[in-house]
Coordinates of C-alpha atoms and ligand atoms in Angstrom, one line a residue:
M245 CA 0.0 0.0 0.0
S246 CA 2.8 2.4 1.0
E247 CA 4.5 1.5 -2.3
Y248 CA 1.3 2.4 -4.1
F249 CA 1.1 5.8 -2.4
S250 CA 4.8 6.6 -2.8
K251 CA 4.5 5.9 -6.5
L252 CA 1.2 7.8 -6.9
F253 CA 2.7 10.4 -9.2
D254 CA 5.3 8.1 -10.8
T255 CA 4.2 7.6 -14.4
S256 CA 7.4 6.0 -15.8
D257 CA 6.1 2.5 -16.2
F258 CA 2.7 3.5 -17.7
P259 CA 2.1 4.5 -21.3
A260 CA -0.6 7.1 -22.1
R261 CA -3.8 5.3 -23.3
W262 CA -3.6 7.3 -26.6
H263 CA -0.6 5.1 -27.4
C264 CA -2.2 1.8 -26.6
G265 CA -4.2 0.3 -29.5
N266 CA -5.1 1.9 -32.8
W267 CA -7.0 5.1 -32.0
S268 CA -7.7 7.4 -34.8
D269 CA -7.3 11.1 -33.9
F270 CA -11.1 11.5 -34.1
L271 CA -11.8 8.5 -31.7
G272 CA -9.1 9.7 -29.3
W273 CA -10.6 13.2 -29.1
L274 CA -14.1 11.9 -28.9
H275 CA -13.1 9.9 -25.9
I276 CA -11.4 12.8 -24.1
L277 CA -14.1 15.4 -24.9
S278 CA -16.9 13.0 -23.8
D279 CA -15.2 12.5 -20.5
L280 CA -14.6 16.2 -20.0
A281 CA -18.3 16.9 -20.9
T282 CA -19.5 14.3 -18.4
F283 CA -17.2 15.8 -15.7
S284 CA -18.5 19.3 -16.3
A285 CA -22.1 18.1 -16.0
Y286 CA -21.3 16.2 -12.8
F287 CA -19.7 19.3 -11.5
A288 CA -22.6 21.5 -12.4
I289 CA -25.3 19.3 -10.8
P290 CA -23.9 19.6 -7.2
A291 CA -23.1 23.3 -7.7
V292 CA -26.8 24.0 -8.6
L293 CA -28.0 21.8 -5.7
F294 CA -25.8 23.6 -3.1
Y295 CA -26.8 27.0 -4.5
F296 CA -30.5 26.4 -4.0
A297 CA -30.1 24.4 -0.7
R298 CA -28.2 27.4 0.8
K299 CA -31.1 29.7 0.0
R300 CA -33.5 27.7 2.1
N301 CA -32.6 27.9 5.8
D302 CA -35.5 25.7 6.8
F303 CA -34.5 22.9 4.4
P304 CA -34.3 19.8 6.7
F305 CA -31.9 17.6 4.7
T306 CA -28.8 19.8 4.1
S307 CA -26.4 17.0 5.1
L308 CA -28.0 14.7 2.5
V309 CA -27.6 17.4 -0.1
W310 CA -23.9 17.8 0.7
L311 CA -23.3 14.1 0.6
F312 CA -25.3 13.7 -2.6
G313 CA -23.3 16.5 -4.1
A314 CA -20.0 14.9 -3.1
F315 CA -21.1 11.6 -4.6
I316 CA -21.9 13.2 -8.0
L317 CA -18.7 15.3 -7.9
A318 CA -16.7 12.1 -7.2
C319 CA -18.3 10.4 -10.2
G320 CA -17.4 13.4 -12.3
T321 CA -13.8 13.5 -11.1
V322 CA -13.4 9.9 -12.2
H323 CA -14.3 11.1 -15.7
L324 CA -11.9 13.9 -15.5
V325 CA -9.1 11.5 -14.5
D326 CA -10.1 9.2 -17.4
A327 CA -9.8 12.1 -19.8
I328 CA -6.3 12.9 -18.4
I329 CA -5.2 9.3 -18.5
F330 CA -6.1 9.1 -22.1
W331 CA -3.5 11.8 -22.7
Y332 CA -1.1 11.3 -19.9
P333 CA -0.4 8.1 -17.8
I334 CA -1.7 8.7 -14.2
Y335 CA -3.4 5.3 -13.7
R336 CA -2.6 5.1 -10.0
I337 CA -4.4 8.3 -9.3
G338 CA -7.4 7.0 -11.4
G339 CA -7.5 3.9 -9.3
M340 CA -7.5 5.9 -6.1
M341 CA -10.3 8.2 -7.3
K342 CA -12.4 5.1 -8.2
F343 CA -11.8 3.8 -4.6
V344 CA -12.9 7.2 -3.1
M345 CA -16.0 7.2 -5.4
A346 CA -17.0 3.7 -4.3
I347 CA -16.8 4.7 -0.6
I348 CA -18.8 7.9 -1.1
S349 CA -21.4 6.0 -3.2
W350 CA -22.1 3.5 -0.5
V351 CA -22.2 6.1 2.2
T352 CA -24.8 8.0 0.1
I353 CA -26.8 4.8 -0.5
I354 CA -27.0 4.1 3.3
T355 CA -27.9 7.6 4.1
L356 CA -30.6 7.7 1.5
I357 CA -32.2 4.6 2.9
R358 CA -32.3 6.3 6.2
Y359 CA -33.7 9.6 5.0
I360 CA -36.1 8.6 2.2
P361 CA -39.0 7.3 4.4
S362 CA -39.0 10.6 6.3
I363 CA -38.7 12.6 3.0
M364 CA -41.7 10.7 1.7
H365 CA -43.6 10.8 5.0
L366 CA -43.7 7.0 5.3
P367 CA -43.2 5.1 8.6
S368 CA -40.5 2.5 8.1
M369 CA -37.5 0.9 9.7
A370 CA -35.9 4.3 9.8
A371 CA -38.7 5.4 12.0
T372 CA -37.1 3.5 14.8
N373 CA -35.0 6.6 15.1
D374 CA -36.6 8.5 18.0
R375 CA -36.5 11.9 16.4
L376 CA -38.2 10.7 13.2
K377 CA -40.8 8.8 15.2
L378 CA -41.6 11.9 17.1
E379 CA -42.0 13.9 13.9
I380 CA -44.4 11.4 12.4
I381 CA -46.5 11.3 15.6
Q382 CA -46.6 15.1 15.7
R383 CA -47.7 15.3 12.1
E384 CA -50.4 12.8 12.6
Q385 CA -51.6 14.7 15.7
T386 CA -51.7 17.9 13.8
E387 CA -53.6 16.4 10.9
Q388 CA -56.1 14.9 13.4
R389 CA -56.5 18.3 15.1
L390 CA -57.1 20.0 11.8
K391 CA -59.8 17.5 10.9
E392 CA -61.5 18.0 14.3
S393 CA -61.4 21.8 14.0
E394 CA -62.8 21.7 10.5
A395 CA -65.6 19.5 11.7
S396 CA -66.3 21.8 14.7
A397 CA -66.2 24.9 12.5
L398 CA -68.8 23.4 10.1
A399 CA -71.0 22.4 13.0
A400 CA -70.7 25.9 14.5
S401 CA -71.6 27.5 11.2
K402 CA -74.7 25.3 10.9
A403 CA -75.7 26.1 14.4
K404 CA -75.2 29.8 13.8
S405 CA -77.4 29.7 10.7
A406 CA -80.1 27.7 12.5
F407 CA -79.9 30.1 15.5
L408 CA -80.2 33.2 13.2
A409 CA -83.1 31.7 11.3
N410 CA -85.0 31.0 14.6
M411 CA -84.1 34.3 16.1
S412 CA -85.2 36.2 13.0
H413 CA -88.5 34.4 13.2
E414 CA -88.9 35.2 16.9
I415 CA -88.0 38.8 16.4
R416 CA -90.0 39.4 13.2
T417 CA -93.2 38.1 14.7
P418 CA -93.5 40.7 17.6
M419 CA -92.0 43.4 15.3
A420 CA -94.9 42.6 12.9
A421 CA -97.3 43.5 15.6
M422 CA -95.5 46.6 16.8
L423 CA -95.0 48.1 13.3
G424 CA -98.5 47.2 12.3
Y425 CA -100.1 48.8 15.3
A426 CA -98.0 51.9 14.8
D427 CA -99.7 52.2 11.4
V428 CA -103.1 51.5 12.8
L429 CA -102.5 54.1 15.5
L430 CA -101.3 56.7 12.9
D431 CA -104.6 56.3 11.2
H432 CA -106.5 57.1 14.4
L433 CA -104.3 60.1 15.6
K434 CA -104.9 63.6 14.6
D435 CA -102.7 65.6 17.0
P436 CA -99.3 66.3 15.2
D437 CA -97.3 65.7 18.4
N438 CA -98.9 62.3 19.0
R439 CA -98.4 61.4 15.4
N440 CA -94.8 62.4 15.6
C441 CA -94.2 60.1 18.6
V442 CA -95.8 57.1 16.8
L443 CA -93.7 58.0 13.6
V444 CA -90.5 57.8 15.7
I445 CA -91.5 54.4 17.1
K446 CA -92.3 53.2 13.5
Q447 CA -89.0 54.5 12.1
N448 CA -86.9 52.9 14.8
G449 CA -88.8 49.7 14.4
Q450 CA -88.1 49.7 10.7
H451 CA -84.4 50.3 11.4
L452 CA -84.3 47.4 13.7
L453 CA -86.0 45.3 11.1
E454 CA -83.5 46.3 8.4
L455 CA -80.7 45.2 10.7
I456 CA -82.4 41.8 11.3
N457 CA -82.9 41.4 7.5
D458 CA -79.2 42.2 6.9
I459 CA -78.0 39.7 9.5
L460 CA -80.3 37.1 8.1
D461 CA -79.1 37.8 4.5
L462 CA -75.5 37.5 5.5
S463 CA -76.1 34.2 7.3
R464 CA -78.1 32.9 4.3
I465 CA -75.3 33.9 1.9
E466 CA -72.7 32.3 4.2
A467 CA -74.7 29.1 4.5
G468 CA -75.1 29.0 0.7
K469 CA -78.9 29.2 1.2
L470 CA -79.4 32.3 -1.0
D471 CA -80.2 31.5 -4.6
V472 CA -80.4 33.9 -7.5
E473 CA -83.5 33.6 -9.7
I474 CA -82.6 34.9 -13.1
E475 CA -85.6 36.1 -15.2
P476 CA -86.1 38.5 -18.0
I477 CA -87.1 42.1 -16.9
S478 CA -87.7 45.4 -18.6
L479 CA -84.7 47.6 -17.6
V480 CA -86.6 50.9 -18.0
Q481 CA -89.4 49.6 -15.8
F482 CA -87.0 48.4 -13.2
V483 CA -85.1 51.7 -13.1
S484 CA -88.3 53.7 -13.0
N485 CA -89.7 51.7 -10.0
L486 CA -86.3 52.1 -8.2
H487 CA -86.4 55.8 -8.9
S488 CA -89.9 56.2 -7.5
Q489 CA -89.0 54.1 -4.4
M490 CA -85.9 56.1 -3.6
C491 CA -87.3 59.5 -4.5
V492 CA -89.4 59.4 -1.3
R493 CA -86.3 59.0 0.8
S494 CA -84.3 61.7 -0.9
Q495 CA -87.2 64.1 -0.7
E496 CA -87.5 63.5 3.1
K497 CA -83.9 64.7 3.3
G498 CA -84.4 67.6 0.9
L499 CA -82.0 66.2 -1.7
S500 CA -82.6 65.8 -5.4
F501 CA -82.3 62.3 -6.8
D502 CA -82.3 61.8 -10.5
V503 CA -81.7 59.0 -13.0
K504 CA -79.7 59.4 -16.2
F505 CA -79.4 56.9 -19.1
A506 CA -75.9 57.7 -20.3
S507 CA -75.9 55.5 -23.4
E508 CA -78.2 53.2 -25.4
I509 CA -79.4 50.4 -23.1
P510 CA -80.9 47.0 -23.6
D511 CA -84.6 46.9 -23.6
R512 CA -84.8 43.7 -21.6
I513 CA -82.2 42.0 -19.5
R514 CA -82.0 38.7 -17.6
T515 CA -81.1 39.0 -14.0
D516 CA -82.4 38.5 -10.5
S517 CA -84.3 41.8 -10.1
T518 CA -84.9 41.3 -6.4
R519 CA -81.2 41.0 -5.6
L520 CA -80.2 43.8 -8.1
R521 CA -82.8 46.1 -6.5
Q522 CA -81.5 45.2 -3.0
V523 CA -77.9 46.2 -4.1
L524 CA -79.0 49.4 -5.7
I525 CA -81.3 50.4 -2.9
N526 CA -78.5 49.9 -0.5
L527 CA -76.1 52.1 -2.6
I528 CA -78.6 54.8 -3.3
G529 CA -79.8 54.7 0.4
N530 CA -76.1 55.1 1.5
A531 CA -75.7 58.0 -0.9
I532 CA -78.7 59.8 0.5
K533 CA -77.7 59.0 4.1
F534 CA -74.2 60.3 3.7
T535 CA -75.1 63.4 1.8
E536 CA -76.2 66.6 3.5
K537 CA -76.2 69.0 0.5
G538 CA -76.3 68.6 -3.2
R539 CA -77.6 65.7 -5.2
V540 CA -77.6 62.0 -5.7
Q541 CA -77.6 60.6 -9.2
L542 CA -78.0 57.1 -10.7
A543 CA -76.5 56.7 -14.2
V544 CA -77.3 53.7 -16.2
Y545 CA -75.1 52.9 -19.3
M546 CA -73.2 50.2 -21.2
S547 CA -69.6 50.0 -20.0
Q548 CA -66.6 49.7 -22.3
T549 CA -66.5 46.0 -21.5
N550 CA -70.0 45.7 -22.8
E551 CA -71.6 45.2 -19.4
L552 CA -74.5 47.0 -17.9
A553 CA -73.3 49.6 -15.4
F554 CA -75.2 51.4 -12.6
S555 CA -73.3 54.4 -11.1
V556 CA -74.5 55.9 -8.0
R557 CA -72.9 59.3 -7.5
D558 CA -73.3 61.6 -4.5
T559 CA -71.9 64.9 -3.2
G560 CA -71.6 63.6 0.3
I561 CA -69.0 63.2 3.0
G562 CA -66.7 60.9 0.9
I563 CA -64.6 58.0 2.1
S564 CA -60.9 58.1 2.9
Q565 CA -58.4 55.9 1.0
E566 CA -57.8 54.0 4.2
Q567 CA -61.4 53.2 4.8
Q568 CA -62.0 52.2 1.1
K569 CA -59.6 49.3 1.6
R570 CA -61.8 47.7 4.2
L571 CA -65.2 48.9 2.9
F572 CA -66.6 45.6 1.8
K573 CA -65.8 43.7 5.0
P574 CA -68.7 43.0 7.4
F575 CA -69.3 45.5 10.2
S576 CA -66.9 47.9 8.6
Q577 CA -67.8 51.5 9.0
G578 CA -66.2 54.9 8.8
D579 CA -64.5 56.4 11.9
S580 CA -66.5 56.5 15.2
S581 CA -67.8 60.1 14.6
V582 CA -69.4 58.9 11.3
T583 CA -70.9 55.9 13.0
R584 CA -72.3 58.2 15.8
T585 CA -73.8 60.6 13.4
Y586 CA -75.3 58.3 10.8
G587 CA -75.7 55.0 12.7
G588 CA -76.0 51.8 10.6
S589 CA -74.5 48.3 11.0
G590 CA -71.7 48.2 8.4
L591 CA -73.3 45.2 6.8
G592 CA -74.9 46.7 3.7
L593 CA -71.8 47.0 1.4
D594 CA -70.6 43.5 2.3
I595 CA -74.0 42.0 1.4
S596 CA -74.2 44.2 -1.7
N597 CA -70.8 43.1 -2.8
R598 CA -71.6 39.4 -2.3
L599 CA -75.0 39.7 -4.1
T600 CA -73.4 41.4 -7.0
R601 CA -70.8 38.7 -7.3
M602 CA -73.7 36.2 -7.3
L603 CA -75.1 38.0 -10.2
G604 CA -71.8 37.6 -12.0
G605 CA -70.8 41.3 -11.6
S606 CA -68.6 43.5 -9.4
I607 CA -68.7 46.8 -7.5
S608 CA -66.1 49.5 -7.7
I609 CA -65.7 52.8 -5.8
E610 CA -64.2 56.2 -6.4
S611 CA -64.4 58.6 -3.6
K612 CA -62.8 61.8 -2.3
L613 CA -63.1 62.9 1.3
G614 CA -65.4 65.9 1.6
V615 CA -66.3 65.8 -2.2
G616 CA -68.4 62.8 -2.7
S617 CA -68.4 59.1 -3.8
T618 CA -69.4 57.1 -6.8
F619 CA -70.2 53.4 -6.4
T620 CA -70.5 51.5 -9.7
V621 CA -72.1 48.2 -10.1
T622 CA -71.5 46.3 -13.4
I623 CA -73.3 43.2 -14.3
P624 CA -73.1 41.0 -17.5
I625 CA -76.2 41.3 -19.7
L626 CA -77.5 37.8 -20.1
S627 CA -79.2 37.8 -23.5
T628 CA -83.0 37.6 -23.8
D629 CA -85.0 37.2 -27.0
D630 CA -85.1 41.0 -27.1
S631 CA -81.9 42.3 -25.6
S632 CA -81.0 44.7 -28.5
L633 CA -79.8 48.1 -27.5
V634 CA -82.4 50.8 -27.7
K635 CA -82.6 54.6 -27.2
P636 CA -83.6 55.1 -23.5
P637 CA -86.8 57.0 -22.9
S638 CA -86.7 60.6 -21.7
F639 CA -86.9 61.4 -18.1
G640 CA -90.5 62.6 -18.2
K641 CA -91.7 59.0 -18.7
L642 CA -90.0 58.0 -15.6
D643 CA -91.8 60.6 -13.6
L644 CA -95.1 59.2 -14.9
A645 CA -94.1 55.8 -13.4
V646 CA -93.5 57.5 -10.1
N647 CA -97.1 58.8 -10.0
E648 CA -98.4 55.4 -11.1
T649 CA -96.8 53.7 -8.1
H650 CA -98.1 56.2 -5.6
K651 CA -101.6 56.0 -6.8
I652 CA -103.9 55.0 -4.0
Q653 CA -105.2 51.5 -4.5
H654 CA -108.8 50.5 -3.8
L655 CA -110.1 47.0 -3.1
A656 CA -113.7 45.9 -3.7
C657 CA -113.6 42.2 -2.7
R658 CA -114.1 39.6 0.1
I659 CA -111.0 38.4 1.8
L660 CA -110.5 35.7 4.4
V661 CA -107.6 36.3 6.8
V662 CA -106.4 33.2 8.7
D663 CA -103.9 33.9 11.5
D664 CA -103.6 32.5 15.1
R665 CA -102.2 35.8 16.4
R666 CA -104.9 38.2 17.3
D667 CA -102.7 41.2 16.7
I668 CA -101.7 40.2 13.2
R669 CA -105.3 39.3 12.3
H670 CA -106.4 42.7 13.5
I671 CA -103.7 44.6 11.6
S672 CA -104.2 42.7 8.3
Q673 CA -108.0 43.3 8.7
H674 CA -107.4 47.0 9.4
F675 CA -105.2 47.5 6.3
L676 CA -107.4 45.6 4.0
E677 CA -110.7 47.1 5.2
K678 CA -109.1 50.6 5.0
A679 CA -108.5 49.9 1.3
G680 CA -112.1 48.9 0.9
A681 CA -112.2 45.1 1.2
K682 CA -114.7 43.1 3.3
V683 CA -112.7 40.9 5.6
T684 CA -113.6 37.8 7.6
T685 CA -111.1 36.3 10.0
A686 CA -110.3 32.8 11.3
E687 CA -108.0 31.8 14.2
N688 CA -106.4 28.7 12.9
G689 CA -106.2 26.4 9.9
R690 CA -109.2 24.3 11.0
Q691 CA -111.4 27.3 11.4
G692 CA -110.1 28.7 8.2
I693 CA -111.1 25.5 6.3
D694 CA -114.6 25.5 7.9
V695 CA -115.2 29.2 7.1
A696 CA -114.1 28.8 3.5
I697 CA -116.2 25.7 2.9
A698 CA -119.3 27.3 4.5
A699 CA -118.8 30.4 2.3
R700 CA -118.5 28.3 -0.9
D701 CA -121.6 26.3 0.0
K702 CA -123.6 29.5 0.6
C703 CA -122.3 30.7 -2.9
E704 CA -120.6 33.6 -1.2
P705 CA -117.0 32.9 -2.3
F706 CA -114.0 34.8 -1.1
D707 CA -111.9 36.5 -3.7
L708 CA -108.7 36.0 -1.8
V709 CA -107.3 34.1 1.3
V710 CA -104.4 35.4 3.3
M711 CA -103.0 32.3 5.2
D712 CA -100.5 32.4 8.0
I713 CA -98.2 29.4 7.9
Q714 CA -97.3 28.5 11.5
M715 CA -100.5 27.9 13.4
P716 CA -101.7 25.5 16.0
I717 CA -104.3 22.7 15.4
V718 CA -104.1 22.8 11.6
D719 CA -101.1 24.7 10.2
G720 CA -101.3 26.9 7.1
M721 CA -99.9 24.5 4.5
E722 CA -102.2 21.7 5.7
A723 CA -105.2 24.1 5.5
V724 CA -104.2 25.1 1.9
A725 CA -103.9 21.5 0.9
A726 CA -107.3 20.8 2.3
L727 CA -108.9 23.8 0.5
R728 CA -107.4 22.7 -2.8
L729 CA -108.7 19.1 -2.2
E730 CA -112.1 20.6 -1.7
G731 CA -111.8 22.1 -5.1
I732 CA -111.5 25.7 -3.8
D733 CA -109.4 27.6 -6.4
W734 CA -109.4 31.1 -4.9
P735 CA -106.0 32.8 -4.9
I736 CA -104.1 32.1 -1.6
I737 CA -101.3 34.3 -0.2
A738 CA -99.0 32.7 2.3
L739 CA -98.1 35.0 5.2
T740 CA -95.0 34.0 7.2
A741 CA -92.2 35.3 9.4
D742 CA -89.8 32.6 8.0
A743 CA -87.6 33.9 5.3
M744 CA -85.0 31.3 4.5
K745 CA -84.3 30.0 1.0
G746 CA -86.7 27.3 -0.3
D747 CA -89.6 28.8 1.8
R748 CA -91.0 30.6 -1.2
D749 CA -91.0 27.4 -3.4
K750 CA -92.4 25.4 -0.5
Y751 CA -95.5 27.6 -0.3
L752 CA -95.9 28.0 -4.1
N753 CA -95.6 24.3 -4.8
G754 CA -97.9 23.5 -1.8
G755 CA -100.9 25.3 -3.4
C756 CA -100.3 29.0 -2.6
D757 CA -100.2 31.6 -5.3
D758 CA -97.9 34.1 -3.7
Y759 CA -96.0 34.8 -0.5
L760 CA -95.7 37.8 1.8
S761 CA -93.3 38.0 4.7
K762 CA -94.0 39.6 8.1
P763 CA -93.9 42.3 9.4
I764 CA -96.9 43.1 7.2
D765 CA -96.3 46.1 5.0
Q766 CA -99.5 47.9 4.4
G767 CA -98.6 48.9 0.8
K768 CA -97.4 45.4 -0.1
L769 CA -100.4 43.7 1.4
V770 CA -102.8 46.0 -0.4
S771 CA -100.9 45.7 -3.7
I772 CA -100.8 41.9 -3.6
A773 CA -104.5 41.9 -2.8
V774 CA -105.2 44.2 -5.8
K775 CA -103.0 42.1 -8.0
Y776 CA -104.9 38.9 -7.3
T777 CA -108.4 40.2 -7.0
R778 CA -108.4 42.8 -9.8
D779 CA -105.3 42.7 -12.1
I780 CA -104.9 39.1 -12.8
S781 CA -107.8 37.3 -14.7
K782 CA -108.8 33.8 -13.7
K783 CA -107.4 32.6 -17.0
E784 CA -104.0 34.2 -16.3
L785 CA -104.0 32.7 -12.8
N786 CA -104.6 29.2 -14.1
R787 CA -101.9 29.7 -16.7
L788 CA -99.4 30.7 -14.0
R789 CA -100.5 27.7 -11.9
T790 CA -100.0 25.2 -14.7
E791 CA -96.6 26.7 -15.6
R792 CA -95.5 26.4 -11.9
A793 CA -96.7 22.8 -11.7
K794 CA -94.7 21.9 -14.8
K795 CA -91.6 23.6 -13.5
F796 CA -92.1 21.8 -10.2
Q797 CA -92.4 18.4 -11.9
T798 CA -89.2 19.0 -13.9
T799 CA -87.3 19.9 -10.7
L800 CA -88.7 16.8 -8.9
R801 CA -87.7 14.6 -11.8
S802 CA -84.2 15.9 -12.0
E803 CA -83.8 15.7 -8.2
T804 CA -85.0 12.1 -8.3
S805 CA -82.6 11.1 -11.0
E806 CA -79.8 12.9 -9.2
A807 CA -80.7 11.0 -6.0
R808 CA -80.7 7.7 -7.9
Q809 CA -77.2 8.4 -9.3
Ligands
ADP1116 P1 -73.9 51.1 7.1 O1 -74.3 52.2 6.1 O2 -75.1 50.4 7.7 O3 -73.0 51.7 8.1 P2 -72.6 49.9 4.8 O4 -71.9 48.6 4.7 O5 -73.7 50.2 3.8 O6 -73.1 50.0 6.3 O7 -71.5 51.1 4.7 C1 -70.3 50.9 5.5 C2 -69.7 52.3 5.7 O8 -69.2 52.8 4.4 C3 -70.6 53.4 6.2 O9 -70.7 53.3 7.6 C4 -69.9 54.6 5.7 O10 -68.9 55.0 6.6 C5 -69.3 54.2 4.4 N1 -70.1 54.6 3.3 C6 -70.9 53.8 2.5 N2 -71.5 54.5 1.5 C7 -71.0 55.8 1.6 C8 -71.3 57.0 0.9 N3 -72.0 57.0 -0.2 N4 -70.6 58.1 1.3 C9 -69.8 58.1 2.4 N5 -69.6 57.0 3.1 C10 -70.2 55.8 2.7

């Protein structure tokens, strides 16, 4: 061995390989260059590995990278020596390099066997090593904890939704009575001071109700229980109704509110008008609320991206850059002085943003503190049979629509009101009788069925039934089913304090023609009564019922086939 090392650089008794055999120049250089190319690649691989491993302080296998690099470098060096040997006789050094490479190769293989299971997260013989075992146990525990917390978060979210739904029902029912009686009282009072007191009660009740509705909406959206119902609507009609609704609020504050069609617009669009109205009412409502002087304007136009845009511009207090960043988060409001002055819950914009996204659109904002704000909602136009762009009507026509909506509506019909709560019965009766209807009341579903059948047998049919849903003895839906079985085909309106998704379909598919949620709004109750006793003919009502039944059958069929799959 010592002789080997002492003669390590003695080349006298070796010829260069070039001179052994019959190498052509080409083959000789091919040999040398191939060995040099292999060496350079084997040098580059560990260099790249070290470079990247050094950048990651948290990399857990640095020793393995060093070893692996050394192994590749050793392989490469053997090729370098081979290239030299071809030209110059240093065979002993070549032999020693191969020996070094063999040792490094085996050390690498042994180390790899130890590390690979932990790299691949597999328990194995290497896991006998205490540290690795501990790591594996900790990882499993973390995964378990994650699963548990995911399950408990889901359960908590479900419980929250159920709680909110129940609470909203419990709160809306007494609110229905309070707001209703405030209206009844207003009709009886003449003294301005007394009327003012009742108006304050009513306004505050309405604020409370808006808050409950917002919280309920948010929980519905979060629980995925809020669906959009896309249907064709007339854009001008939609905007004109919105204008008339919001004009009342702006006039109360002494502000002007106008609508401008800033380009040609589609005659009809397909969207969920209820949700779109909710978003725009919130934005226009905010604009009115946060503006003391000046004007609020709604501009409707086609955007450059060929979407339908609604811009609500105000000359109000404006919003700081800082606040704009967190504007669409729930419960986010301006600074505390703004909150103190204007009140509110900070939920409206979050809900509007989510609803707009559900409609496939987006909301953007431009605002300058002290100058004013512009909120722009853009939604895609889903094509209808008649979605071509038309010249918008002049503003005068919109004004006509305002007057139309505020026309006092008269009823000349017989209505049966079925509700177990005396206060609600009384309020509904008061509103309907005030509009001119003759009202009979019943205290529960059973009584309702009896009164209806007796009226039919005496040939004194009712023109409309207003049916509460949750009642003792026989509930509203059972009563409706019994009336339909009896062949009674009068229009029936479901009246309920429940407002979760699916409720509406449940009532309509169960035999009702429409649905009204509590607290009872005098205007809405009278309008719906007018609609079903005066505006809709029997033929039209039957057509609507057949259409609904067909739709219900199709849904049932597709649900059944989905369930089978
Ligand atoms: P709320 O109005 O009930 O507080 P929103 O989510 O609708 O809740 O609005 C959140 C906040 O955004 C408001 O409290 C207000 O500070 C600010 N904001 C919204 N719209 C406007 C506006 N048009 N002008 C000025 N500030 C606004």
